[in-house]
CSV table of C-alpha atoms and ligand atoms in Angstrom, one decimal:
chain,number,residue,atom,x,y,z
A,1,UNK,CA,75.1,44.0,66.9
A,2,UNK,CA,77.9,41.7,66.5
A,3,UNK,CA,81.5,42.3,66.9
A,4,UNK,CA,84.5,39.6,66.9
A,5,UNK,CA,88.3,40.0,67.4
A,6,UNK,CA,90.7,38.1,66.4
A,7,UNK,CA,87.9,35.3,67.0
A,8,UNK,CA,90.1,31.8,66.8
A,9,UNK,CA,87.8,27.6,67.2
A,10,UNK,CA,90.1,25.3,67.5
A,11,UNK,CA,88.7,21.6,68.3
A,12,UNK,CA,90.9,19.2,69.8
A,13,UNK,CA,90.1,15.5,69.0
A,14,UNK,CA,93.1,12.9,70.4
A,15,UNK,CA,96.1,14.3,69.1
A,16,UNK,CA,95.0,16.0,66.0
A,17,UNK,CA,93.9,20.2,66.5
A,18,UNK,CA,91.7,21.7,63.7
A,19,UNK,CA,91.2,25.1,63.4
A,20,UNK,CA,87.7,25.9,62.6
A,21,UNK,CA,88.0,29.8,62.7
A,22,UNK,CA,91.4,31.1,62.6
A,23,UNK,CA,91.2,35.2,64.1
A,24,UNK,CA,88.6,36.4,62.6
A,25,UNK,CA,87.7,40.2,62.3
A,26,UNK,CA,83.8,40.8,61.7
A,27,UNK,CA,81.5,43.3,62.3
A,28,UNK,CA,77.7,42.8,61.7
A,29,UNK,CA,74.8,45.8,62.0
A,30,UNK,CA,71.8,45.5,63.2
A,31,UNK,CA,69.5,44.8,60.2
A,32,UNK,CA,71.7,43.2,57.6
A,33,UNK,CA,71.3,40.6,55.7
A,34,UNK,CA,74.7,38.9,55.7
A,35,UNK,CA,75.4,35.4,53.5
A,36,UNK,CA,78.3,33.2,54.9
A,37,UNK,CA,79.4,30.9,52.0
A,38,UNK,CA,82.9,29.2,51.4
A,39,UNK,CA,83.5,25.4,50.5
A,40,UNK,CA,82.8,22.2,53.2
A,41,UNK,CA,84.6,22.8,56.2
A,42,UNK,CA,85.7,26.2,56.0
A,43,UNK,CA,84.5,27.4,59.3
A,44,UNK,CA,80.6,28.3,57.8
A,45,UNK,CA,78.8,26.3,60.7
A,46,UNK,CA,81.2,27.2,63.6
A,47,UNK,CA,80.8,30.7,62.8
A,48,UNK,CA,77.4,30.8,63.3
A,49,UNK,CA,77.5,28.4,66.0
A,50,UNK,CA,79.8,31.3,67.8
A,51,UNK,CA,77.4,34.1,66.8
A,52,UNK,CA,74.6,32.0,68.4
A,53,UNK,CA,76.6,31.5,71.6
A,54,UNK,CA,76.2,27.7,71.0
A,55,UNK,CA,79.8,27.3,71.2
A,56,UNK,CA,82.7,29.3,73.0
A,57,UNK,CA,85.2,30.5,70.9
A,58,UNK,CA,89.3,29.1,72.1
A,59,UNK,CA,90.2,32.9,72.2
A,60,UNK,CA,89.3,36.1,70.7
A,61,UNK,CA,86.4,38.5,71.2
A,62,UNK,CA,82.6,38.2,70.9
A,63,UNK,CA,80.1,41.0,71.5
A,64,UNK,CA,76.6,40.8,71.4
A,65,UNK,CA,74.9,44.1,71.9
A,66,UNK,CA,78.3,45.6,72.3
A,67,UNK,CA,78.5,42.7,75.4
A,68,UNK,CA,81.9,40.7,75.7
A,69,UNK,CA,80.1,36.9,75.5
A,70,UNK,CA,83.2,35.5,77.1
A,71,UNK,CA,82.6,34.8,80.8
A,72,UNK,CA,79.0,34.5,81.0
A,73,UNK,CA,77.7,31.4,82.3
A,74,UNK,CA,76.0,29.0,80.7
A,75,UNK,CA,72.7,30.2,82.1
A,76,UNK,CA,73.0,34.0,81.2
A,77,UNK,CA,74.0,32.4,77.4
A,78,UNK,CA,70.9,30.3,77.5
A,79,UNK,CA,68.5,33.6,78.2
A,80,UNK,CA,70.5,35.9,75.6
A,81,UNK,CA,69.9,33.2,73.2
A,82,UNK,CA,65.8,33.0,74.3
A,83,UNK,CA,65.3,36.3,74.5
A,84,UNK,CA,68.1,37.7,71.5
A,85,UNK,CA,68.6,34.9,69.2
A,86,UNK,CA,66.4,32.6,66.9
A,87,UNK,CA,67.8,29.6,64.4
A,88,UNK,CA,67.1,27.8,61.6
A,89,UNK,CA,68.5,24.6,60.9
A,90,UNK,CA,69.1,22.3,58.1
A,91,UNK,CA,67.6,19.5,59.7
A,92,UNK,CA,64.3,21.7,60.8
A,93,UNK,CA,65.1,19.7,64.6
A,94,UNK,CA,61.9,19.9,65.5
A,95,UNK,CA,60.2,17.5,68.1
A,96,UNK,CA,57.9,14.5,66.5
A,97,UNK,CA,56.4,13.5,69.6
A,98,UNK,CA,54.7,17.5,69.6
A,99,UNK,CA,52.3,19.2,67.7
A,100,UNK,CA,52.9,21.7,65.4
A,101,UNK,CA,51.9,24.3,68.1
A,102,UNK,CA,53.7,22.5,70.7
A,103,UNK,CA,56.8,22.8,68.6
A,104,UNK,CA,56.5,26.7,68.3
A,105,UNK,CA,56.0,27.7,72.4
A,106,UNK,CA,58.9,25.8,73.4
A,107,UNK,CA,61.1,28.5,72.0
A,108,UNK,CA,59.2,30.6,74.6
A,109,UNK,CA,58.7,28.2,77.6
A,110,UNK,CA,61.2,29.1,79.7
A,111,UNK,CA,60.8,33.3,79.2
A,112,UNK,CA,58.6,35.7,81.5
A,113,UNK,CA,55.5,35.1,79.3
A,114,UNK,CA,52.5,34.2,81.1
A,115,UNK,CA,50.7,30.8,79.4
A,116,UNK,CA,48.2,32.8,78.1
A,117,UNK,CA,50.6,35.1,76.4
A,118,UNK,CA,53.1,32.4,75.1
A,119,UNK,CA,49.9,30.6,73.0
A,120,UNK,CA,48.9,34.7,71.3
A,121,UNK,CA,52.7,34.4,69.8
A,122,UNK,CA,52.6,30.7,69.1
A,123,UNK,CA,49.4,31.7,67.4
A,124,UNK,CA,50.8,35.1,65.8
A,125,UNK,CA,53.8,33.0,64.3
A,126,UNK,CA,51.8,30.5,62.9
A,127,UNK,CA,49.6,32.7,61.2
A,128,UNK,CA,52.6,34.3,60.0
A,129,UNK,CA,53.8,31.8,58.2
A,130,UNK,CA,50.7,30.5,56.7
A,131,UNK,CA,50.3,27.6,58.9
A,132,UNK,CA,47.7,28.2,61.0
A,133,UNK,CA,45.6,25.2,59.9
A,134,UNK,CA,48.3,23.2,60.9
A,135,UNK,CA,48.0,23.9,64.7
A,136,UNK,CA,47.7,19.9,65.8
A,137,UNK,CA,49.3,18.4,63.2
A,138,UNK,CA,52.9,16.6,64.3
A,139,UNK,CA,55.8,17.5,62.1
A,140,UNK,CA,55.7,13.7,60.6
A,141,UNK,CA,52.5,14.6,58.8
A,142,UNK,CA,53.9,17.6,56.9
A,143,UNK,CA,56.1,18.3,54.1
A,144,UNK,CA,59.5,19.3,54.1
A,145,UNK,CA,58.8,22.8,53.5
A,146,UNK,CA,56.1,23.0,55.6
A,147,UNK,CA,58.2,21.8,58.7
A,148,UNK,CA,60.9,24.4,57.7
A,149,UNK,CA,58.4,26.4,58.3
A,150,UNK,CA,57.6,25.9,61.4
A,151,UNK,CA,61.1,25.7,62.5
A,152,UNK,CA,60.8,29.2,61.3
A,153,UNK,CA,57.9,30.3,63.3
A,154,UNK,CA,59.2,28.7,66.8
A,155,UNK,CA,62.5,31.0,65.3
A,156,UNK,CA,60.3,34.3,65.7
A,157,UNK,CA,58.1,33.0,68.3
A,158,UNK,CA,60.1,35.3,71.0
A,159,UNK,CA,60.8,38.2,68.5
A,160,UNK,CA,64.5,37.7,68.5
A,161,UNK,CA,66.4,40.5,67.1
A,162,UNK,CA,69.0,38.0,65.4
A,163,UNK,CA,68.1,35.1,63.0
A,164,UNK,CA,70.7,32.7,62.1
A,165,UNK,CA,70.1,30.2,59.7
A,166,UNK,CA,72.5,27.2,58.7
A,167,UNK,CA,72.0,25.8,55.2
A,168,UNK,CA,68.0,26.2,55.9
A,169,UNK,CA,67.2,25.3,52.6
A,170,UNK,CA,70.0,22.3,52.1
A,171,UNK,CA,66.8,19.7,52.9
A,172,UNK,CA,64.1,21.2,50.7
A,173,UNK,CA,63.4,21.4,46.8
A,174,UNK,CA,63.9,24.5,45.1
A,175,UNK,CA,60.6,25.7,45.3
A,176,UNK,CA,59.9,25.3,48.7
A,177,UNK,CA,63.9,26.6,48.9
A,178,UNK,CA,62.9,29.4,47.8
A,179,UNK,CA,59.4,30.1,49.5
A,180,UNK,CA,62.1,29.5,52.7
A,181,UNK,CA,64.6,31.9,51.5
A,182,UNK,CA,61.5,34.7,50.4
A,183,UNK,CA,60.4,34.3,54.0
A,184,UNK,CA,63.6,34.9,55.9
A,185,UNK,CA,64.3,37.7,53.2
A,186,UNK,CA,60.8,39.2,54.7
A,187,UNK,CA,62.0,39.1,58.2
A,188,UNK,CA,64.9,41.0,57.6
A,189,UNK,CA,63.1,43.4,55.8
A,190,UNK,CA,61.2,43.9,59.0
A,191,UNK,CA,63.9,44.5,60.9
A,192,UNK,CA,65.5,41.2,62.4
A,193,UNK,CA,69.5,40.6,61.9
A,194,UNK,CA,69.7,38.0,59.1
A,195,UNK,CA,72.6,35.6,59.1
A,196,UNK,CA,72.2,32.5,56.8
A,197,UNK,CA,74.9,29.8,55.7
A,198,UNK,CA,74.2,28.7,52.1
A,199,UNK,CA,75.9,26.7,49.3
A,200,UNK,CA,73.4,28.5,47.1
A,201,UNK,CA,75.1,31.4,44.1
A,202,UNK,CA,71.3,32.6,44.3
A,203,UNK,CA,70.2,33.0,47.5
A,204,UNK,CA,73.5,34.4,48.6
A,205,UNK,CA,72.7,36.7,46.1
A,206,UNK,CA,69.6,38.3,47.7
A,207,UNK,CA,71.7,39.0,50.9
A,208,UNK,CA,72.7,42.9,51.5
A,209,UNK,CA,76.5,41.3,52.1
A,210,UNK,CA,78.3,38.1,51.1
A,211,UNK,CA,80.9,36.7,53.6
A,212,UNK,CA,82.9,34.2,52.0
A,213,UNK,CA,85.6,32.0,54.2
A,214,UNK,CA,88.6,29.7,53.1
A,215,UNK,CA,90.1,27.5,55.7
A,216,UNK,CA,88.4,29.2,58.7
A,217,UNK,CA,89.8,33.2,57.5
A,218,UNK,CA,87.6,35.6,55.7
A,219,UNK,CA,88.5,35.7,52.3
A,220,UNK,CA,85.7,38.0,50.8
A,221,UNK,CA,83.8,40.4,52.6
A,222,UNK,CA,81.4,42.1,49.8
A,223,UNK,CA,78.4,44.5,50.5
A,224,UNK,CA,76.0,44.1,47.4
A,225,UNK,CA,75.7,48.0,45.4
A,226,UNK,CA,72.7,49.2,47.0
A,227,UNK,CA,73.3,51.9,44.8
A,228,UNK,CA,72.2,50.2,41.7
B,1,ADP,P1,81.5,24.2,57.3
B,1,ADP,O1,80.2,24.6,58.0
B,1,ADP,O2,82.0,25.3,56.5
B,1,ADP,O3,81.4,23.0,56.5
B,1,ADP,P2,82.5,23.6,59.9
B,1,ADP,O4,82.4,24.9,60.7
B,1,ADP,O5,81.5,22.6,60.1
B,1,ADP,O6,82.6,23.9,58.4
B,1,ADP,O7,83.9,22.9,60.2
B,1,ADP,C1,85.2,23.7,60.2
B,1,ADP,C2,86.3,22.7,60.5
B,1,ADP,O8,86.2,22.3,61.9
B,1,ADP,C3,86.3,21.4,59.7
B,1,ADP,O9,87.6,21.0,59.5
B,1,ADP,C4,85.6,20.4,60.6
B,1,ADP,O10,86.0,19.1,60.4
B,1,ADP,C5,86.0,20.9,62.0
B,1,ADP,N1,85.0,20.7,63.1
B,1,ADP,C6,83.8,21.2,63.1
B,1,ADP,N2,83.2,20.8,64.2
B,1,ADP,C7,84.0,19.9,64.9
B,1,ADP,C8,84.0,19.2,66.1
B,1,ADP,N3,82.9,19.2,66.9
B,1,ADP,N4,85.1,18.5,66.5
B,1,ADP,C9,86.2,18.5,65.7
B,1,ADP,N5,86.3,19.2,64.5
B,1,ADP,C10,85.2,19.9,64.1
């Protein structure tokens, strides 16, 4: 589903250069459940950022769907991502001004579904995440938890194949971490791509296969023993 080459992020700012990602090799399956961990700064959040064509990698390869990523233009990037790609963020980034509802069919707003369409998923995703009764309430009026979970539900609204989730736990307490993490865990198991950034030793742990990076390289690459 994913493939990179040699995959190299370098940011310019003034006269310094860092290098986020520095050629990275990577291969990712449909249906795995793939942890990226490493310590601050290692190139955790710019690989996903790459993987969610949020960003354009300085040089290297990208394939989405066995697709080369670079060249596209910012338009045919935006509809991959709307029709191919849902995230999860630390920060939930979801709109206060909206409802709960509202929140949800923006992921969908600018696809081929008809209105009437858009508000069965919006209401399909909700109920799939236990939050039905939550419909009209803004984001401001809910718990932590609960607005991770809707940042989950617009995620799925549009079916995505891929999920890629940065640190989506790093706002929450541990049991509402972990209702997060049992959720995504869930989704995978029903087929979606699962890629997650975590500081956490235990929820990497439930992933099929733990990436780890050092200063933007791969330094471990381990598939858990399905076997056992
Ligand atoms: P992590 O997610 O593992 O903490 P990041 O991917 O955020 O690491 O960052 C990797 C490196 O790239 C760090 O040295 C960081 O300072 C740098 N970096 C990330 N984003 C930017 C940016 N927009 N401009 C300049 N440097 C950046």
């Amino acid at each position: 589903m994913i493939e990179m080459q040699q995959l190299t992020k370098r940011y310019r700012g003034g006269d310094v250069e860092t290098t986020a990602l520095n050629s990275i090799d990577l291969q990712i399956d449909a249906g795995e459940y793939v942890a990226i961990t490493g310590p601050s700064g290692c190139g955790k959040s710019t690989l996903l950022g790459l993987m969610g064509l949020l960003d354009a990698p300085t040089s290297g390869s990208l394939r989405l769907d066995g697709h080369e990523v670079a060249g596209k233009s910012q338009r045919e990037l935006a509809a991959i991502r709307r029709d191919r790609i849902g995230f999860v963020f630390q920060s939930f980034n979801l709109v206060d001004d909206l409802t709960v509802e509202q929140n949800v069919q923006l992921a969908l707003r600018y696809g081929s579904l008809p209105v009437s369409k858009q508000k069965l998923r919006v209401a399909e995703a909700l109920e799939r995440l236990g939050l039905s009764h939550r419909a009209r309430h803004h984001p401001g009026q809910l718990s932590g938890g609960q607005q991770q979970r809707v940042a989950i539900a617009r995620a799925i609204a549009a079916r995505p194949a891929l999920l890629l989730a940065d640190e989506p736990t790093g706002n929450l307490d541990s049991a509402h971490g972990h209702e997060v993490m049992r959720l995504l865990s869930e989704l995978n198991a029903e087929g979606a791509t699962l890629v997650t950034v975590t500081h956490s030793a235990e929820h990497a742990a439930l992933a099929s296969r733990c990436i780890r990076l050092l200063d933007g390289r791969v330094l471990v690459d381990a598939h858990a023993d399905l076997a056992s």
